[in-house]
mmCIF file of C-alpha atoms and ligand atoms in Angstrom:
data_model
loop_
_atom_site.group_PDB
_atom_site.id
_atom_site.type_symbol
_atom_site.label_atom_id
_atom_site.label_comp_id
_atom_site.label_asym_id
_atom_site.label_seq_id
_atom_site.Cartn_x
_atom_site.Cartn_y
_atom_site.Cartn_z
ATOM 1 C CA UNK L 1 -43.315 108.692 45.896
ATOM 2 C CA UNK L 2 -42.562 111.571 47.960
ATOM 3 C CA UNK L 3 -45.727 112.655 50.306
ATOM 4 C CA UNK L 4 -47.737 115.982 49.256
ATOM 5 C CA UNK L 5 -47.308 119.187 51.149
ATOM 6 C CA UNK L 6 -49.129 122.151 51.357
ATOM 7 C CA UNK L 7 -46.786 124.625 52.920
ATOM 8 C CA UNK L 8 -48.315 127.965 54.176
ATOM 9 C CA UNK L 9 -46.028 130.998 54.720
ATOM 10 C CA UNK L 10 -47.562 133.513 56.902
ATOM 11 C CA UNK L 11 -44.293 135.914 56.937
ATOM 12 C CA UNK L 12 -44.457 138.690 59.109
ATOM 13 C CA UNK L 13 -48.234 138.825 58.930
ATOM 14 C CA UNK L 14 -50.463 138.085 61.563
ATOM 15 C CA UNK L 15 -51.979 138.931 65.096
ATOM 16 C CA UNK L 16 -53.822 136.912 67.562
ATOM 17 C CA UNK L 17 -57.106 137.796 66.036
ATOM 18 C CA UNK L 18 -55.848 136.234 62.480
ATOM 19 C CA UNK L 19 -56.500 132.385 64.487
ATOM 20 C CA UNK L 20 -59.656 132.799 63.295
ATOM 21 C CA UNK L 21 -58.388 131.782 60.018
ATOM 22 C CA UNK L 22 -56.635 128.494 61.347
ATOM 23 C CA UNK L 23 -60.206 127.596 63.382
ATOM 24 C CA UNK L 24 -62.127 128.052 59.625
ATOM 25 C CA UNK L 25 -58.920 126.031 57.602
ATOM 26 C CA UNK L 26 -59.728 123.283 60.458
ATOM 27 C CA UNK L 27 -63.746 123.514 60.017
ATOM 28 C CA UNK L 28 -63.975 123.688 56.477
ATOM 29 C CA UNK L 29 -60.794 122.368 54.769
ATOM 30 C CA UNK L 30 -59.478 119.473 56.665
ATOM 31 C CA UNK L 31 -58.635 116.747 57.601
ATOM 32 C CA UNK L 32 -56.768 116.684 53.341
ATOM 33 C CA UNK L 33 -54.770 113.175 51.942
ATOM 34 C CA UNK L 34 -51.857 115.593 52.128
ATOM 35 C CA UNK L 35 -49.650 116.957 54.606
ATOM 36 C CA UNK L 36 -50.613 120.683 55.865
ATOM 37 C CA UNK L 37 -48.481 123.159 57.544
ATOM 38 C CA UNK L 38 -48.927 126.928 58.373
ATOM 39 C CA UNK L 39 -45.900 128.505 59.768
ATOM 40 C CA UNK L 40 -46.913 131.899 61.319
ATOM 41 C CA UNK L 41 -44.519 134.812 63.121
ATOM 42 C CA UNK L 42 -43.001 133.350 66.088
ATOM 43 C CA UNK L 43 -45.377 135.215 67.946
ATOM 44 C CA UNK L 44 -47.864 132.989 66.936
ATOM 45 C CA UNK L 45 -46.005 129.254 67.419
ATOM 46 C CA UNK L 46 -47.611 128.324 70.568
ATOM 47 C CA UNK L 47 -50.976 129.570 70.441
ATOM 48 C CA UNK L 48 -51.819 127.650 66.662
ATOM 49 C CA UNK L 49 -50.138 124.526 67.551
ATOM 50 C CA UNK L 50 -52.489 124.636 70.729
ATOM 51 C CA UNK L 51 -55.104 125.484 68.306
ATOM 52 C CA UNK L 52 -54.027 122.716 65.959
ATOM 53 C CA UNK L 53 -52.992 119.684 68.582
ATOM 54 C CA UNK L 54 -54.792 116.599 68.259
ATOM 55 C CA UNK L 55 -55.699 117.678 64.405
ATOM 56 C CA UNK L 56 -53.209 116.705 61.141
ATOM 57 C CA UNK L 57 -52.653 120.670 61.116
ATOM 58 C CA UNK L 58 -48.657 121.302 61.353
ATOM 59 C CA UNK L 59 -47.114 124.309 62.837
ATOM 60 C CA UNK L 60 -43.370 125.824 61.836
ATOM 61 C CA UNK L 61 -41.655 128.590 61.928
ATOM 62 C CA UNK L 62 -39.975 131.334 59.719
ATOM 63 C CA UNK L 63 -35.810 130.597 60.805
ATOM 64 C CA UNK L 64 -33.885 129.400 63.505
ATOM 65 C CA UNK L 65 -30.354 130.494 64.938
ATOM 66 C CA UNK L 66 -27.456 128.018 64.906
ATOM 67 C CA UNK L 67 -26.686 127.916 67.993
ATOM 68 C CA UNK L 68 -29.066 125.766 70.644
ATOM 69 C CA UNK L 69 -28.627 128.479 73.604
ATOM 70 C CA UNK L 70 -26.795 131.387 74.175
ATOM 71 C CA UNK L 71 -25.996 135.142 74.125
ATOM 72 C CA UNK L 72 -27.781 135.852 70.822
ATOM 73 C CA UNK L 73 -29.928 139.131 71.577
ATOM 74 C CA UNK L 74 -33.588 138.647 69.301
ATOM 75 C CA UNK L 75 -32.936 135.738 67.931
ATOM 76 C CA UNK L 76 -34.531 131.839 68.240
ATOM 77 C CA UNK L 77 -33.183 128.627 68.507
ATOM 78 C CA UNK L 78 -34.325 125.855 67.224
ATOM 79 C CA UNK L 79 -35.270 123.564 70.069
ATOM 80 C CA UNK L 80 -37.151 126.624 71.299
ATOM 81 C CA UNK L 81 -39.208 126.315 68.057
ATOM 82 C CA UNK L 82 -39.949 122.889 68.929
ATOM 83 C CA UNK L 83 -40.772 123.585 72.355
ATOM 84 C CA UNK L 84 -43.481 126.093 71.341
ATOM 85 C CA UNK L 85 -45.223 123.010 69.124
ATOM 86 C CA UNK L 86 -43.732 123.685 65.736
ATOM 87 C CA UNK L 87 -42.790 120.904 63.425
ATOM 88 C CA UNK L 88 -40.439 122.508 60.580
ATOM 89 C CA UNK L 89 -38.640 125.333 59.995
ATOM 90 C CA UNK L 90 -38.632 127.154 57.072
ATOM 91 C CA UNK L 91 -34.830 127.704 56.223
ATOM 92 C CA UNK L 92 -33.236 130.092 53.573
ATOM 93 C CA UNK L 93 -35.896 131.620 52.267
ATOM 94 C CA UNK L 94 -34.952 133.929 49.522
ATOM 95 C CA UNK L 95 -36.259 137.059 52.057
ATOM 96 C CA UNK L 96 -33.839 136.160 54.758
ATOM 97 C CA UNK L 97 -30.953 135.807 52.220
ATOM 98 C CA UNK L 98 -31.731 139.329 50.743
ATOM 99 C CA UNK L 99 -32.881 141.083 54.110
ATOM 100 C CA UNK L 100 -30.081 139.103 56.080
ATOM 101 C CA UNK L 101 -27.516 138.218 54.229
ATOM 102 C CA UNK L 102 -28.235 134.382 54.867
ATOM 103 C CA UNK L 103 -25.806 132.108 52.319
ATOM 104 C CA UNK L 104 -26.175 128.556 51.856
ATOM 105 C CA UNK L 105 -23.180 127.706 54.221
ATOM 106 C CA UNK L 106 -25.407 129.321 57.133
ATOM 107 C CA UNK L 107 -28.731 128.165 55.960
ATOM 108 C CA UNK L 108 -27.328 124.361 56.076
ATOM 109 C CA UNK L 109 -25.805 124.850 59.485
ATOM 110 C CA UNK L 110 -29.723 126.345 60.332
ATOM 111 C CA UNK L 111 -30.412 122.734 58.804
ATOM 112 C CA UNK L 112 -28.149 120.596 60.807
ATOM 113 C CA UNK L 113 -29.474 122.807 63.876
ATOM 114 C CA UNK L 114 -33.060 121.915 63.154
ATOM 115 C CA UNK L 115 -32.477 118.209 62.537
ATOM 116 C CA UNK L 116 -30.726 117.876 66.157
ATOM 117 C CA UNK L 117 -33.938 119.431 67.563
ATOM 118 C CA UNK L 118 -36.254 117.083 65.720
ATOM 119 C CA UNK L 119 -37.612 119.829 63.481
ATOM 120 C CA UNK L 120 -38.253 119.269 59.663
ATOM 121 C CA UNK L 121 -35.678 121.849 57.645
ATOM 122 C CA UNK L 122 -37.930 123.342 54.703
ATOM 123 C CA UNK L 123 -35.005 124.723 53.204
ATOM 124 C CA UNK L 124 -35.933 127.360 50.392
ATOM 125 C CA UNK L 125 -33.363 127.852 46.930
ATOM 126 C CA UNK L 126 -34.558 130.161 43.669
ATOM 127 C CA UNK L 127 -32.535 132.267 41.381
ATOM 128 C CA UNK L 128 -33.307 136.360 40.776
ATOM 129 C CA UNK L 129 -34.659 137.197 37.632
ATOM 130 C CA UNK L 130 -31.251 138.412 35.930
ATOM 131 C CA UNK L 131 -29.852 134.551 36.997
ATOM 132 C CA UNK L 132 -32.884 133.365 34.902
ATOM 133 C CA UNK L 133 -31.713 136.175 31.907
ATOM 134 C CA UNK L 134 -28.516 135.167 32.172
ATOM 135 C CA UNK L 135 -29.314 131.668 31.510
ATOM 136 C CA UNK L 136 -28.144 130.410 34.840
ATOM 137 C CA UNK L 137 -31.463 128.887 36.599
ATOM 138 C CA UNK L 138 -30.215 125.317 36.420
ATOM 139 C CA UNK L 139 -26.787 126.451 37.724
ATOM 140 C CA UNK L 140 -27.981 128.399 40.894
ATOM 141 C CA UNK L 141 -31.087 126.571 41.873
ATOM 142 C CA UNK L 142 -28.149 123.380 42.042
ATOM 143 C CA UNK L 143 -25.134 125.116 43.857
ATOM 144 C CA UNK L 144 -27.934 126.299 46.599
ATOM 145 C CA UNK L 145 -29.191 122.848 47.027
ATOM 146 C CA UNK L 146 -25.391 121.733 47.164
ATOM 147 C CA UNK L 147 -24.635 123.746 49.106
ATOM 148 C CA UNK L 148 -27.630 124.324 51.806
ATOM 149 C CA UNK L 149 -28.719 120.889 52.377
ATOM 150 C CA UNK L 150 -26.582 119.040 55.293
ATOM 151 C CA UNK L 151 -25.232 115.944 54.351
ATOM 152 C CA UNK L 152 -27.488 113.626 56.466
ATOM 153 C CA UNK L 153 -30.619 115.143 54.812
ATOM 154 C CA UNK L 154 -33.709 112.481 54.577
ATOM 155 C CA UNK L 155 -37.025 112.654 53.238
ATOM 156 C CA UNK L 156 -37.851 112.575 57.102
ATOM 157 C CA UNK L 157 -36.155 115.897 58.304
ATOM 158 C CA UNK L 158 -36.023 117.704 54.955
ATOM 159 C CA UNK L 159 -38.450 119.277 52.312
ATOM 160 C CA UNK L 160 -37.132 121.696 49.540
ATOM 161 C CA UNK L 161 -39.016 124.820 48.185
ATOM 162 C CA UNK L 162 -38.012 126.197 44.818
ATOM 163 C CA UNK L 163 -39.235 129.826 44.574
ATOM 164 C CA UNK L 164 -38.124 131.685 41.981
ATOM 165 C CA UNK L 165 -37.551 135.616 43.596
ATOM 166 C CA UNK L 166 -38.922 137.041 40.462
ATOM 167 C CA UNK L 167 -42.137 135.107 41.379
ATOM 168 C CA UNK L 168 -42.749 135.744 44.954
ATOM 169 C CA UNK L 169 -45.212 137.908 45.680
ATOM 170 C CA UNK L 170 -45.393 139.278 42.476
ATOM 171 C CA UNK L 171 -47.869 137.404 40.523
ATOM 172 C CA UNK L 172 -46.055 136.195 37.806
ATOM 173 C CA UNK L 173 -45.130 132.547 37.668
ATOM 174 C CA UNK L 174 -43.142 130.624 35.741
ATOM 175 C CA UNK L 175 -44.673 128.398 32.546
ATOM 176 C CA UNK L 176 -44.775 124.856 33.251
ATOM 177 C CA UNK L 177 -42.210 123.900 31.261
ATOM 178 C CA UNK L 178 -39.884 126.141 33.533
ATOM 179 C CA UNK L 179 -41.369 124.751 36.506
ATOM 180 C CA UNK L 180 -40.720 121.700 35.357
ATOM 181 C CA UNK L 181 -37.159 121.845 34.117
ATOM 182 C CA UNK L 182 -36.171 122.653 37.742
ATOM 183 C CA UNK L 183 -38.222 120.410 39.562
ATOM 184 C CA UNK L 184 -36.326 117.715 37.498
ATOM 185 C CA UNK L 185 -33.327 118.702 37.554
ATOM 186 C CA UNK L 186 -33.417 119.151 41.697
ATOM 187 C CA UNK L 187 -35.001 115.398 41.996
ATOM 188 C CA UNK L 188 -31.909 114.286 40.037
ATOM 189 C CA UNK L 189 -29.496 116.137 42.467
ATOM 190 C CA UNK L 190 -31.127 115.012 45.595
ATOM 191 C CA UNK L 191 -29.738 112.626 48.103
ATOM 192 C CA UNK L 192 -32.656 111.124 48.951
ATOM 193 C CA UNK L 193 -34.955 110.880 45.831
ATOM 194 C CA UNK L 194 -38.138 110.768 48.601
ATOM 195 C CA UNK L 195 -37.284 114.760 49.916
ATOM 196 C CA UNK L 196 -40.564 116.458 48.612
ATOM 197 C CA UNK L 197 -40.040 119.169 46.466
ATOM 198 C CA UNK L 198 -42.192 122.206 46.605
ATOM 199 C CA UNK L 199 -43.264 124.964 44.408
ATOM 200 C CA UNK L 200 -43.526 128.072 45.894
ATOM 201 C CA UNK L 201 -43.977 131.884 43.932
ATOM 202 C CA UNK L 202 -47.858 133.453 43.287
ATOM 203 C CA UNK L 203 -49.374 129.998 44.227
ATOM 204 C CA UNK L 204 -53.437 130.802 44.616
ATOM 205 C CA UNK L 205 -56.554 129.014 44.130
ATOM 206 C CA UNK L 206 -56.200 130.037 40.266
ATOM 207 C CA UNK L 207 -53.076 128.453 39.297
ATOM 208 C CA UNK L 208 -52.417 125.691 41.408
ATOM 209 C CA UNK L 209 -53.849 122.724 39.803
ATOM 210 C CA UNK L 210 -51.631 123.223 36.577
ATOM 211 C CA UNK L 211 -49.005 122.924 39.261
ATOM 212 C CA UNK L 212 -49.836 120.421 40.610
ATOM 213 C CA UNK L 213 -49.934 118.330 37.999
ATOM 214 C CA UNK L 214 -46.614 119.076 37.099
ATOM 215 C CA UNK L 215 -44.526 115.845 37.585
ATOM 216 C CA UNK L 216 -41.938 116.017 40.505
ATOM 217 C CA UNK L 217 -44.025 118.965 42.262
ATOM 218 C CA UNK L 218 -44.799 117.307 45.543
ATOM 219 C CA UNK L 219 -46.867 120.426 46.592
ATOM 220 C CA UNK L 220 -46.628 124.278 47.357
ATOM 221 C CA UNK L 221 -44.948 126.951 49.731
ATOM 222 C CA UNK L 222 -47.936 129.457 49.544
ATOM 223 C CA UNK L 223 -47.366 133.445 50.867
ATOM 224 C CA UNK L 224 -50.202 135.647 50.147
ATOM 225 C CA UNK L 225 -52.890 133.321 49.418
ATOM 226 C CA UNK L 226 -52.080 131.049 52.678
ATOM 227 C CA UNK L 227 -53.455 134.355 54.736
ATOM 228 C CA UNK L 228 -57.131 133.735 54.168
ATOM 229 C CA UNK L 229 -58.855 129.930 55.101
ATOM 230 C CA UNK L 230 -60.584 130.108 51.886
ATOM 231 C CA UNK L 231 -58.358 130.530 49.854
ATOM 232 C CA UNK L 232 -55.381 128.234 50.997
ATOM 233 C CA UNK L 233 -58.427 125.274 51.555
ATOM 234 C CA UNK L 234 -58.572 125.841 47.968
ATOM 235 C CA UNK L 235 -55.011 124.901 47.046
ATOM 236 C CA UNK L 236 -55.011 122.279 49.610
ATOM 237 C CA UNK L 237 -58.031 120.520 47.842
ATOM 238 C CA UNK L 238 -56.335 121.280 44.226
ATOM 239 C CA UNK L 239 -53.060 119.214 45.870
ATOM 240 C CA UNK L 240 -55.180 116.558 46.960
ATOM 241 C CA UNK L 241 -57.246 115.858 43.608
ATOM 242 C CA UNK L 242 -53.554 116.130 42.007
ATOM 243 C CA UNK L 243 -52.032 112.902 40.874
HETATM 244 P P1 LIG Y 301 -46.330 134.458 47.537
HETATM 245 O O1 LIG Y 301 -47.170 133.206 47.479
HETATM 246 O O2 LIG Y 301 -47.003 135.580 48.262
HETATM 247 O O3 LIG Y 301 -45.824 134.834 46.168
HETATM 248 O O4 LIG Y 301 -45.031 134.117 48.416
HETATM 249 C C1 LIG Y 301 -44.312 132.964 48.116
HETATM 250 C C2 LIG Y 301 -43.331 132.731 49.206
HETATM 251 O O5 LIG Y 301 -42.349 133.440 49.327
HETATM 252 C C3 LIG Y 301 -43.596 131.639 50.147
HETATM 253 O O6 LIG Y 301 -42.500 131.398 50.958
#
């Protein structure tokens, strides 16, 4: 069975002040029977996994460049992400395709990039609400696995996030039986049947232990609600009592 993960997302949120939350999340939520990960702005990489180091706390990041070095103005390579004390990189999420551009050819070269520096790829896949009109969820959500996930993928250098766009940051969610449909569907088109696969899209205290239960949700990539101790403690202990 594929190990639980609760994923937190900080996006470009947070200042040096907001490590506050990560010594309260350490205090009062942890050590959990599943994995935990925060991945803050880049700005932040260093300082929480100092904060975090010799506790189960993870740190990642938010993207990577392809490229291990070079003339790349703003952007960050991947064993630079390690160097700083992150674990994983979040990869493809549906903000950098949109905001960037990012396809699924780039977003598994990102991958392959990660892997070489030892970093775990969470590589992120979800179709736009008019895909899910149209009738084409199953369709998408399987080219951009296809398509983004390098060949020598493992359950050791690679998670998956399905986030539906419609559902991030929005509140809405989809019904368990939606969530469900995918989940399967992606566990049947994996290499390596171990990769966890997370749910991310308006996860909060609220809502996620009818995730959870969901059969082949391994866990959560959280947004909002991973900004506050309280609140992502709560999800981690709703992934923990899960199964
Ligand atoms: P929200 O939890 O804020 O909807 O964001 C989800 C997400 O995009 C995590 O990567």
């Amino acid at each position: 069975m594929p190990r639980k993960l609760a994923a937190g997302n900080w996006k470009m949120n947070g200042l040096a002040a907001d490590l506050a939350q990560i010594d309260a999340l350490l205090r009062d939520h942890m050590p959990s029977t599943a994995e935990v990960l925060i991945c803050p702005p880049a700005t932040l990489i260093a300082a929480m996994a100092a904060r975090a180091h010799g506790t189960a706390l993870q740190v990642g990041a938010q993207d990577c460049h392809t490229a291990a070095t070079g003339a790349h103005t703003g952007d960050i390579a991947a064993p630079m992400l390690a160097d700083a004390g992150a674990s994983h990189v979040i990869l493809g999420h549906s903000e950098r395709r949109a905001d960037h551009g990012e396809g699924s050819a780039l977003v598994a070269a990102k991958a392959r990039a990660a892997h070489t520096a030892g970093l775990v790829a969470l590589i992120c896949i979800g179709e736009t609400e008019a895909q899910r009109d149209a009738g084409q969820t199953l369709a998408v959500v399987t080219e951009q696995l296809r398509e983004s996930l390098p060949e020598a993928a493992t359950a050791a250098s690679t998670v998956i996030a399905y986030e539906p766009v419609w559902a991030i940051g929005t509140g809405r969610t989809p019904s368990i039986e939606q969530i469900a449909e995918v989940h399967d569907t992606l566990r049947a088109a994996l290499p390596d049947p171990e990769i966890a696969l997370l749910y991310g899209g308006s996860v909060k205290p609220s809502n996620a232990a009818e995730i959870f239960a969901i059969g082949n949700v391994d866990g959560a990539l959280v947004g909002g609600a991973s900004l506050k101790a309280a609140d992502f403690g709560a999800i981690i202990a709703a992934l923990d009592a899960s199964r």
